[in-house]
């Protein structure tokens, strides 16, 4: 669908109820060799487009008629036939509570709609590589902001933390407070490589896509509480 020629096989779906947004983002991605396999004007179309074209990344608007982007994200990521697709949420407002809901639904991060072309392309490539688009510190602030307002943290599929070693629990707890890999290494007197290994094992054992989901799970499980106080592991 894109005018550009794909140089690395990266494929994307753009879901937004504004045709100009879809067209503009599509042109930006195509110019960098990213194939836009489909466009969608609402959540239901987005779910169908992902099932049909199996993209690597979905750019998902939150507020769309009919099925919104949150429900569409939830359905896409729960569908085994969609493959290892990643979802980036598009929003007009920074730290919007809809973004928080989308992160708990499994999105790998979010972008403001006034993002620069360079940042848009970099974001798509980043999440396709398996990294989270949102820094853990930003995720933590987002979670705490709405937890302090009395909004319940949506329940996620149960994941048993008992499979983690004491060191992995410690890494997860500190990760959820917003520490970077370098900060984790310094705090735990470990090498950055060892920290990356621990994080990789945590994600694998808990069947998590990325660091953002690890932070969300740490709050949902009670491992850490709003305000940064670590809870007891379950």
PDB file of N, CA, C and O in Angstrom, residues 54-114:
ATOM      1  N   UNK A  54      -0.874  -9.301   9.011  1.00  0.00           N
ATOM      2  CA  UNK A  54       0.171  -9.709   9.962  1.00  0.00           C
ATOM      3  C   UNK A  54       1.372  -8.749   9.953  1.00  0.00           C
ATOM      4  O   UNK A  54       2.500  -9.143   9.626  1.00  0.00           O
ATOM      5  N   UNK A  55       1.157  -7.492  10.348  1.00  0.00           N
ATOM      6  CA  UNK A  55       2.250  -6.518  10.374  1.00  0.00           C
ATOM      7  C   UNK A  55       3.157  -6.741  11.580  1.00  0.00           C
ATOM      8  O   UNK A  55       2.857  -7.539  12.475  1.00  0.00           O
ATOM      9  N   UNK A  56       4.268  -6.025  11.600  1.00  0.00           N
ATOM     10  CA  UNK A  56       5.171  -6.057  12.751  1.00  0.00           C
ATOM     11  C   UNK A  56       4.723  -5.067  13.826  1.00  0.00           C
ATOM     12  O   UNK A  56       4.894  -5.314  15.022  1.00  0.00           O
ATOM     13  N   UNK A  57       4.184  -3.916  13.379  1.00  0.00           N
ATOM     14  CA  UNK A  57       3.829  -2.828  14.290  1.00  0.00           C
ATOM     15  C   UNK A  57       2.487  -2.234  13.881  1.00  0.00           C
ATOM     16  O   UNK A  57       2.176  -2.133  12.692  1.00  0.00           O
ATOM     17  N   UNK A  58       1.695  -1.848  14.880  1.00  0.00           N
ATOM     18  CA  UNK A  58       0.447  -1.115  14.634  1.00  0.00           C
ATOM     19  C   UNK A  58       0.551   0.249  15.303  1.00  0.00           C
ATOM     20  O   UNK A  58       0.869   0.343  16.487  1.00  0.00           O
ATOM     21  N   UNK A  59       0.291   1.299  14.534  1.00  0.00           N
ATOM     22  CA  UNK A  59       0.139   2.643  15.096  1.00  0.00           C
ATOM     23  C   UNK A  59      -1.346   2.814  15.372  1.00  0.00           C
ATOM     24  O   UNK A  59      -2.162   2.848  14.456  1.00  0.00           O
ATOM     25  N   UNK A  60      -1.713   2.906  16.647  1.00  0.00           N
ATOM     26  CA  UNK A  60      -3.114   2.811  17.061  1.00  0.00           C
ATOM     27  C   UNK A  60      -3.598   4.080  17.750  1.00  0.00           C
ATOM     28  O   UNK A  60      -3.127   4.435  18.834  1.00  0.00           O
ATOM     29  N   UNK A  61      -4.556   4.758  17.129  1.00  0.00           N
ATOM     30  CA  UNK A  61      -5.219   5.882  17.779  1.00  0.00           C
ATOM     31  C   UNK A  61      -6.096   5.351  18.905  1.00  0.00           C
ATOM     32  O   UNK A  61      -6.607   4.228  18.830  1.00  0.00           O
ATOM     33  N   UNK A  62      -6.268   6.123  19.955  1.00  0.00           N
ATOM     34  CA  UNK A  62      -7.094   5.675  21.067  1.00  0.00           C
ATOM     35  C   UNK A  62      -8.565   5.955  20.820  1.00  0.00           C
ATOM     36  O   UNK A  62      -9.420   5.081  20.931  1.00  0.00           O
ATOM     37  N   UNK A  63      -8.873   7.193  20.476  1.00  0.00           N
ATOM     38  CA  UNK A  63     -10.272   7.615  20.374  1.00  0.00           C
ATOM     39  C   UNK A  63     -10.768   7.477  18.939  1.00  0.00           C
ATOM     40  O   UNK A  63     -10.540   8.333  18.099  1.00  0.00           O
ATOM     41  N   UNK A  64     -11.452   6.361  18.689  1.00  0.00           N
ATOM     42  CA  UNK A  64     -12.030   6.102  17.375  1.00  0.00           C
ATOM     43  C   UNK A  64     -13.478   5.671  17.556  1.00  0.00           C
ATOM     44  O   UNK A  64     -13.844   5.153  18.611  1.00  0.00           O
ATOM     45  N   UNK A  65     -14.313   5.884  16.538  1.00  0.00           N
ATOM     46  CA  UNK A  65     -15.721   5.484  16.660  1.00  0.00           C
ATOM     47  C   UNK A  65     -15.869   3.973  16.729  1.00  0.00           C
ATOM     48  O   UNK A  65     -15.011   3.226  16.248  1.00  0.00           O
ATOM     49  N   UNK A  66     -16.946   3.524  17.363  1.00  0.00           N
ATOM     50  CA  UNK A  66     -17.151   2.089  17.499  1.00  0.00           C
ATOM     51  C   UNK A  66     -16.161   1.511  18.491  1.00  0.00           C
ATOM     52  O   UNK A  66     -16.059   1.972  19.625  1.00  0.00           O
ATOM     53  N   UNK A  67     -15.410   0.533  18.068  1.00  0.00           N
ATOM     54  CA  UNK A  67     -14.389  -0.051  18.927  1.00  0.00           C
ATOM     55  C   UNK A  67     -13.199   0.894  19.039  1.00  0.00           C
ATOM     56  O   UNK A  67     -12.607   1.281  18.032  1.00  0.00           O
ATOM     57  N   UNK A  68     -12.839   1.286  20.266  1.00  0.00           N
ATOM     58  CA  UNK A  68     -11.728   2.220  20.431  1.00  0.00           C
ATOM     59  C   UNK A  68     -10.387   1.488  20.372  1.00  0.00           C
ATOM     60  O   UNK A  68     -10.307   0.268  20.266  1.00  0.00           O
ATOM     61  N   UNK A  69      -9.313   2.272  20.431  1.00  0.00           N
ATOM     62  CA  UNK A  69      -7.985   1.712  20.286  1.00  0.00           C
ATOM     63  C   UNK A  69      -7.566   0.809  21.429  1.00  0.00           C
ATOM     64  O   UNK A  69      -6.741  -0.092  21.243  1.00  0.00           O
ATOM     65  N   UNK A  70      -8.118   1.038  22.622  1.00  0.00           N
ATOM     66  CA  UNK A  70      -7.771   0.194  23.769  1.00  0.00           C
ATOM     67  C   UNK A  70      -8.307  -1.217  23.581  1.00  0.00           C
ATOM     68  O   UNK A  70      -7.590  -2.203  23.748  1.00  0.00           O
ATOM     69  N   UNK A  71      -9.574  -1.325  23.227  1.00  0.00           N
ATOM     70  CA  UNK A  71     -10.171  -2.634  23.010  1.00  0.00           C
ATOM     71  C   UNK A  71      -9.522  -3.319  21.807  1.00  0.00           C
ATOM     72  O   UNK A  71      -9.281  -4.535  21.829  1.00  0.00           O
ATOM     73  N   UNK A  72      -9.227  -2.545  20.772  1.00  0.00           N
ATOM     74  CA  UNK A  72      -8.574  -3.124  19.596  1.00  0.00           C
ATOM     75  C   UNK A  72      -7.194  -3.663  19.955  1.00  0.00           C
ATOM     76  O   UNK A  72      -6.802  -4.754  19.527  1.00  0.00           O
ATOM     77  N   UNK A  73      -6.470  -2.920  20.776  1.00  0.00           N
ATOM     78  CA  UNK A  73      -5.144  -3.375  21.219  1.00  0.00           C
ATOM     79  C   UNK A  73      -5.264  -4.675  21.998  1.00  0.00           C
ATOM     80  O   UNK A  73      -4.506  -5.627  21.781  1.00  0.00           O
ATOM     81  N   UNK A  74      -6.232  -4.716  22.906  1.00  0.00           N
ATOM     82  CA  UNK A  74      -6.433  -5.907  23.721  1.00  0.00           C
ATOM     83  C   UNK A  74      -6.732  -7.132  22.838  1.00  0.00           C
ATOM     84  O   UNK A  74      -6.175  -8.218  23.042  1.00  0.00           O
ATOM     85  N   UNK A  75      -7.589  -6.953  21.843  1.00  0.00           N
ATOM     86  CA  UNK A  75      -7.964  -8.077  20.982  1.00  0.00           C
ATOM     87  C   UNK A  75      -6.812  -8.512  20.087  1.00  0.00           C
ATOM     88  O   UNK A  75      -6.594  -9.711  19.879  1.00  0.00           O
ATOM     89  N   UNK A  76      -6.082  -7.551  19.571  1.00  0.00           N
ATOM     90  CA  UNK A  76      -4.956  -7.878  18.694  1.00  0.00           C
ATOM     91  C   UNK A  76      -3.890  -8.672  19.438  1.00  0.00           C
ATOM     92  O   UNK A  76      -3.389  -9.690  18.957  1.00  0.00           O
ATOM     93  N   UNK A  77      -3.550  -8.224  20.641  1.00  0.00           N
ATOM     94  CA  UNK A  77      -2.470  -8.863  21.378  1.00  0.00           C
ATOM     95  C   UNK A  77      -2.893 -10.182  22.018  1.00  0.00           C
ATOM     96  O   UNK A  77      -2.043 -10.978  22.418  1.00  0.00           O
ATOM     97  N   UNK A  78      -4.207 -10.418  22.094  1.00  0.00           N
ATOM     98  CA  UNK A  78      -4.703 -11.692  22.632  1.00  0.00           C
ATOM     99  C   UNK A  78      -4.869 -12.738  21.529  1.00  0.00           C
ATOM    100  O   UNK A  78      -5.130 -13.903  21.816  1.00  0.00           O
ATOM    101  N   UNK A  79      -4.692 -12.317  20.286  1.00  0.00           N
ATOM    102  CA  UNK A  79      -4.920 -13.193  19.133  1.00  0.00           C
ATOM    103  C   UNK A  79      -3.597 -13.834  18.716  1.00  0.00           C
ATOM    104  O   UNK A  79      -2.707 -13.178  18.193  1.00  0.00           O
ATOM    105  N   UNK A  80      -3.460 -15.122  18.946  1.00  0.00           N
ATOM    106  CA  UNK A  80      -2.225 -15.825  18.609  1.00  0.00           C
ATOM    107  C   UNK A  80      -1.909 -15.761  17.119  1.00  0.00           C
ATOM    108  O   UNK A  80      -0.741 -15.813  16.724  1.00  0.00           O
ATOM    109  N   UNK A  81      -2.937 -15.644  16.293  1.00  0.00           N
ATOM    110  CA  UNK A  81      -2.710 -15.624  14.850  1.00  0.00           C
ATOM    111  C   UNK A  81      -2.077 -14.319  14.375  1.00  0.00           C
ATOM    112  O   UNK A  81      -1.597 -14.225  13.256  1.00  0.00           O
ATOM    113  N   UNK A  82      -2.051 -13.301  15.263  1.00  0.00           N
ATOM    114  CA  UNK A  82      -1.483 -12.005  14.878  1.00  0.00           C
ATOM    115  C   UNK A  82       0.037 -12.020  14.902  1.00  0.00           C
ATOM    116  O   UNK A  82       0.682 -11.086  14.422  1.00  0.00           O
ATOM    117  N   UNK A  83       0.621 -13.068  15.462  1.00  0.00           N
ATOM    118  CA  UNK A  83       2.073 -13.135  15.529  1.00  0.00           C
ATOM    119  C   UNK A  83       2.633 -12.219  16.606  1.00  0.00           C
ATOM    120  O   UNK A  83       1.924 -11.789  17.514  1.00  0.00           O
ATOM    121  N   UNK A  84       3.896 -11.882  16.488  1.00  0.00           N
ATOM    122  CA  UNK A  84       4.574 -11.078  17.497  1.00  0.00           C
ATOM    123  C   UNK A  84       4.441  -9.592  17.187  1.00  0.00           C
ATOM    124  O   UNK A  84       5.423  -8.860  17.100  1.00  0.00           O
ATOM    125  N   UNK A  85       3.205  -9.146  17.000  1.00  0.00           N
ATOM    126  CA  UNK A  85       2.954  -7.747  16.641  1.00  0.00           C
ATOM    127  C   UNK A  85       3.096  -6.842  17.856  1.00  0.00           C
ATOM    128  O   UNK A  85       2.806  -7.239  18.984  1.00  0.00           O
ATOM    129  N   UNK A  86       3.567  -5.621  17.640  1.00  0.00           N
ATOM    130  CA  UNK A  86       3.683  -4.615  18.701  1.00  0.00           C
ATOM    131  C   UNK A  86       2.736  -3.461  18.394  1.00  0.00           C
ATOM    132  O   UNK A  86       2.516  -3.119  17.227  1.00  0.00           O
ATOM    133  N   UNK A  87       2.202  -2.847  19.445  1.00  0.00           N
ATOM    134  CA  UNK A  87       1.269  -1.735  19.277  1.00  0.00           C
ATOM    135  C   UNK A  87       1.842  -0.469  19.891  1.00  0.00           C
ATOM    136  O   UNK A  87       2.287  -0.469  21.042  1.00  0.00           O
ATOM    137  N   UNK A  88       1.846   0.602  19.105  1.00  0.00           N
ATOM    138  CA  UNK A  88       2.222   1.928  19.587  1.00  0.00           C
ATOM    139  C   UNK A  88       0.957   2.777  19.612  1.00  0.00           C
ATOM    140  O   UNK A  88       0.266   2.903  18.602  1.00  0.00           O
ATOM    141  N   UNK A  89       0.656   3.341  20.750  1.00  0.00           N
ATOM    142  CA  UNK A  89      -0.545   4.155  20.897  1.00  0.00           C
ATOM    143  C   UNK A  89      -0.287   5.589  20.431  1.00  0.00           C
ATOM    144  O   UNK A  89       0.730   6.196  20.763  1.00  0.00           O
ATOM    145  N   UNK A  90      -1.223   6.125  19.660  1.00  0.00           N
ATOM    146  CA  UNK A  90      -1.166   7.516  19.214  1.00  0.00           C
ATOM    147  C   UNK A  90      -2.134   8.332  20.061  1.00  0.00           C
ATOM    148  O   UNK A  90      -3.295   7.945  20.227  1.00  0.00           O
ATOM    149  N   UNK A  91      -1.672   9.436  20.605  1.00  0.00           N
ATOM    150  CA  UNK A  91      -2.538  10.251  21.445  1.00  0.00           C
ATOM    151  C   UNK A  91      -2.231  11.729  21.249  1.00  0.00           C
ATOM    152  O   UNK A  91      -1.135  12.101  20.809  1.00  0.00           O
ATOM    153  N   UNK A  92      -3.189  12.557  21.566  1.00  0.00           N
ATOM    154  CA  UNK A  92      -3.016  14.007  21.450  1.00  0.00           C
ATOM    155  C   UNK A  92      -2.472  14.593  22.738  1.00  0.00           C
ATOM    156  O   UNK A  92      -1.839  15.634  22.744  1.00  0.00           O
ATOM    157  N   UNK A  93      -2.713  13.909  23.851  1.00  0.00           N
ATOM    158  CA  UNK A  93      -2.358  14.469  25.153  1.00  0.00           C
ATOM    159  C   UNK A  93      -1.347  13.595  25.880  1.00  0.00           C
ATOM    160  O   UNK A  93      -1.505  12.382  25.969  1.00  0.00           O
ATOM    161  N   UNK A  94      -0.308  14.207  26.410  1.00  0.00           N
ATOM    162  CA  UNK A  94       0.711  13.504  27.164  1.00  0.00           C
ATOM    163  C   UNK A  94       0.127  12.967  28.475  1.00  0.00           C
ATOM    164  O   UNK A  94      -0.612  13.656  29.168  1.00  0.00           O
ATOM    165  N   UNK A  95       0.453  11.722  28.817  1.00  0.00           N
ATOM    166  CA  UNK A  95       0.016  11.077  30.057  1.00  0.00           C
ATOM    167  C   UNK A  95      -1.504  11.075  30.242  1.00  0.00           C
ATOM    168  O   UNK A  95      -2.024  11.219  31.333  1.00  0.00           O
ATOM    169  N   UNK A  96      -2.186  10.927  29.160  1.00  0.00           N
ATOM    170  CA  UNK A  96      -3.639  10.782  29.127  1.00  0.00           C
ATOM    171  C   UNK A  96      -4.013   9.447  29.786  1.00  0.00           C
ATOM    172  O   UNK A  96      -3.322   8.458  29.631  1.00  0.00           O
ATOM    173  N   UNK A  97      -5.102   9.412  30.561  1.00  0.00           N
ATOM    174  CA  UNK A  97      -5.428   8.174  31.269  1.00  0.00           C
ATOM    175  C   UNK A  97      -5.793   7.040  30.319  1.00  0.00           C
ATOM    176  O   UNK A  97      -5.706   5.871  30.671  1.00  0.00           O
ATOM    177  N   UNK A  98      -6.157   7.381  29.084  1.00  0.00           N
ATOM    178  CA  UNK A  98      -6.402   6.333  28.105  1.00  0.00           C
ATOM    179  C   UNK A  98      -5.105   5.608  27.760  1.00  0.00           C
ATOM    180  O   UNK A  98      -5.101   4.419  27.467  1.00  0.00           O
ATOM    181  N   UNK A  99      -4.001   6.349  27.780  1.00  0.00           N
ATOM    182  CA  UNK A  99      -2.703   5.741  27.504  1.00  0.00           C
ATOM    183  C   UNK A  99      -2.383   4.709  28.567  1.00  0.00           C
ATOM    184  O   UNK A  99      -1.893   3.614  28.292  1.00  0.00           O
ATOM    185  N   UNK A 100      -2.664   5.047  29.809  1.00  0.00           N
ATOM    186  CA  UNK A 100      -2.443   4.111  30.918  1.00  0.00           C
ATOM    187  C   UNK A 100      -3.236   2.822  30.691  1.00  0.00           C
ATOM    188  O   UNK A 100      -2.709   1.714  30.837  1.00  0.00           O
ATOM    189  N   UNK A 101      -4.488   2.966  30.290  1.00  0.00           N
ATOM    190  CA  UNK A 101      -5.318   1.791  30.030  1.00  0.00           C
ATOM    191  C   UNK A 101      -4.748   0.979  28.872  1.00  0.00           C
ATOM    192  O   UNK A 101      -4.770  -0.258  28.896  1.00  0.00           O
ATOM    193  N   UNK A 102      -4.222   1.662  27.862  1.00  0.00           N
ATOM    194  CA  UNK A 102      -3.655   0.965  26.708  1.00  0.00           C
ATOM    195  C   UNK A 102      -2.390   0.200  27.081  1.00  0.00           C
ATOM    196  O   UNK A 102      -2.151  -0.898  26.589  1.00  0.00           O
ATOM    197  N   UNK A 103      -1.586   0.774  27.966  1.00  0.00           N
ATOM    198  CA  UNK A 103      -0.375   0.087  28.409  1.00  0.00           C
ATOM    199  C   UNK A 103      -0.725  -1.184  29.162  1.00  0.00           C
ATOM    200  O   UNK A 103      -0.082  -2.217  28.997  1.00  0.00           O
ATOM    201  N   UNK A 104      -1.747  -1.124  29.996  1.00  0.00           N
ATOM    202  CA  UNK A 104      -2.150  -2.324  30.725  1.00  0.00           C
ATOM    203  C   UNK A 104      -2.774  -3.352  29.779  1.00  0.00           C
ATOM    204  O   UNK A 104      -2.821  -4.537  30.097  1.00  0.00           O
ATOM    205  N   UNK A 105      -3.248  -2.890  28.619  1.00  0.00           N
ATOM    206  CA  UNK A 105      -3.795  -3.816  27.617  1.00  0.00           C
ATOM    207  C   UNK A 105      -2.690  -4.481  26.813  1.00  0.00           C
ATOM    208  O   UNK A 105      -2.949  -5.420  26.063  1.00  0.00           O
ATOM    209  N   UNK A 106      -1.451  -3.983  26.967  1.00  0.00           N
ATOM    210  CA  UNK A 106      -0.330  -4.634  26.299  1.00  0.00           C
ATOM    211  C   UNK A 106       0.435  -3.797  25.306  1.00  0.00           C
ATOM    212  O   UNK A 106       1.364  -4.298  24.668  1.00  0.00           O
ATOM    213  N   UNK A 107       0.075  -2.523  25.122  1.00  0.00           N
ATOM    214  CA  UNK A 107       0.803  -1.671  24.185  1.00  0.00           C
ATOM    215  C   UNK A 107       2.252  -1.490  24.636  1.00  0.00           C
ATOM    216  O   UNK A 107       2.554  -1.529  25.828  1.00  0.00           O
ATOM    217  N   UNK A 108       3.140  -1.304  23.677  1.00  0.00           N
ATOM    218  CA  UNK A 108       4.565  -1.184  23.981  1.00  0.00           C
ATOM    219  C   UNK A 108       5.021   0.251  24.192  1.00  0.00           C
ATOM    220  O   UNK A 108       6.204   0.490  24.402  1.00  0.00           O
ATOM    221  N   UNK A 109       4.107   1.206  24.129  1.00  0.00           N
ATOM    222  CA  UNK A 109       4.474   2.599  24.345  1.00  0.00           C
ATOM    223  C   UNK A 109       3.497   3.525  23.658  1.00  0.00           C
ATOM    224  O   UNK A 109       2.475   3.085  23.121  1.00  0.00           O
ATOM    225  N   UNK A 110       3.803   4.817  23.701  1.00  0.00           N
ATOM    226  CA  UNK A 110       2.909   5.756  23.040  1.00  0.00           C
ATOM    227  C   UNK A 110       3.675   6.899  22.406  1.00  0.00           C
ATOM    228  O   UNK A 110       4.819   7.184  22.759  1.00  0.00           O
ATOM    229  N   UNK A 111       3.022   7.528  21.427  1.00  0.00           N
ATOM    230  CA  UNK A 111       3.572   8.694  20.742  1.00  0.00           C
ATOM    231  C   UNK A 111       2.510   9.782  20.702  1.00  0.00           C
ATOM    232  O   UNK A 111       1.321   9.495  20.545  1.00  0.00           O
ATOM    233  N   UNK A 112       2.945  11.028  20.841  1.00  0.00           N
ATOM    234  CA  UNK A 112       2.037  12.135  20.602  1.00  0.00           C
ATOM    235  C   UNK A 112       1.881  12.313  19.090  1.00  0.00           C
ATOM    236  O   UNK A 112       2.808  12.047  18.328  1.00  0.00           O
ATOM    237  N   UNK A 113       0.715  12.753  18.667  1.00  0.00           N
ATOM    238  CA  UNK A 113       0.448  12.844  17.233  1.00  0.00           C
ATOM    239  C   UNK A 113       1.279  13.914  16.526  1.00  0.00           C
ATOM    240  O   UNK A 113       1.387  13.898  15.300  1.00  0.00           O
ATOM    241  N   UNK A 114       1.869  14.832  17.287  1.00  0.00           N
ATOM    242  CA  UNK A 114       2.721  15.838  16.653  1.00  0.00           C
ATOM    243  C   UNK A 114       4.182  15.392  16.613  1.00  0.00           C
ATOM    244  O   UNK A 114       5.099  16.197  16.473  1.00  0.00           O
TER     245      UNK A 114
END
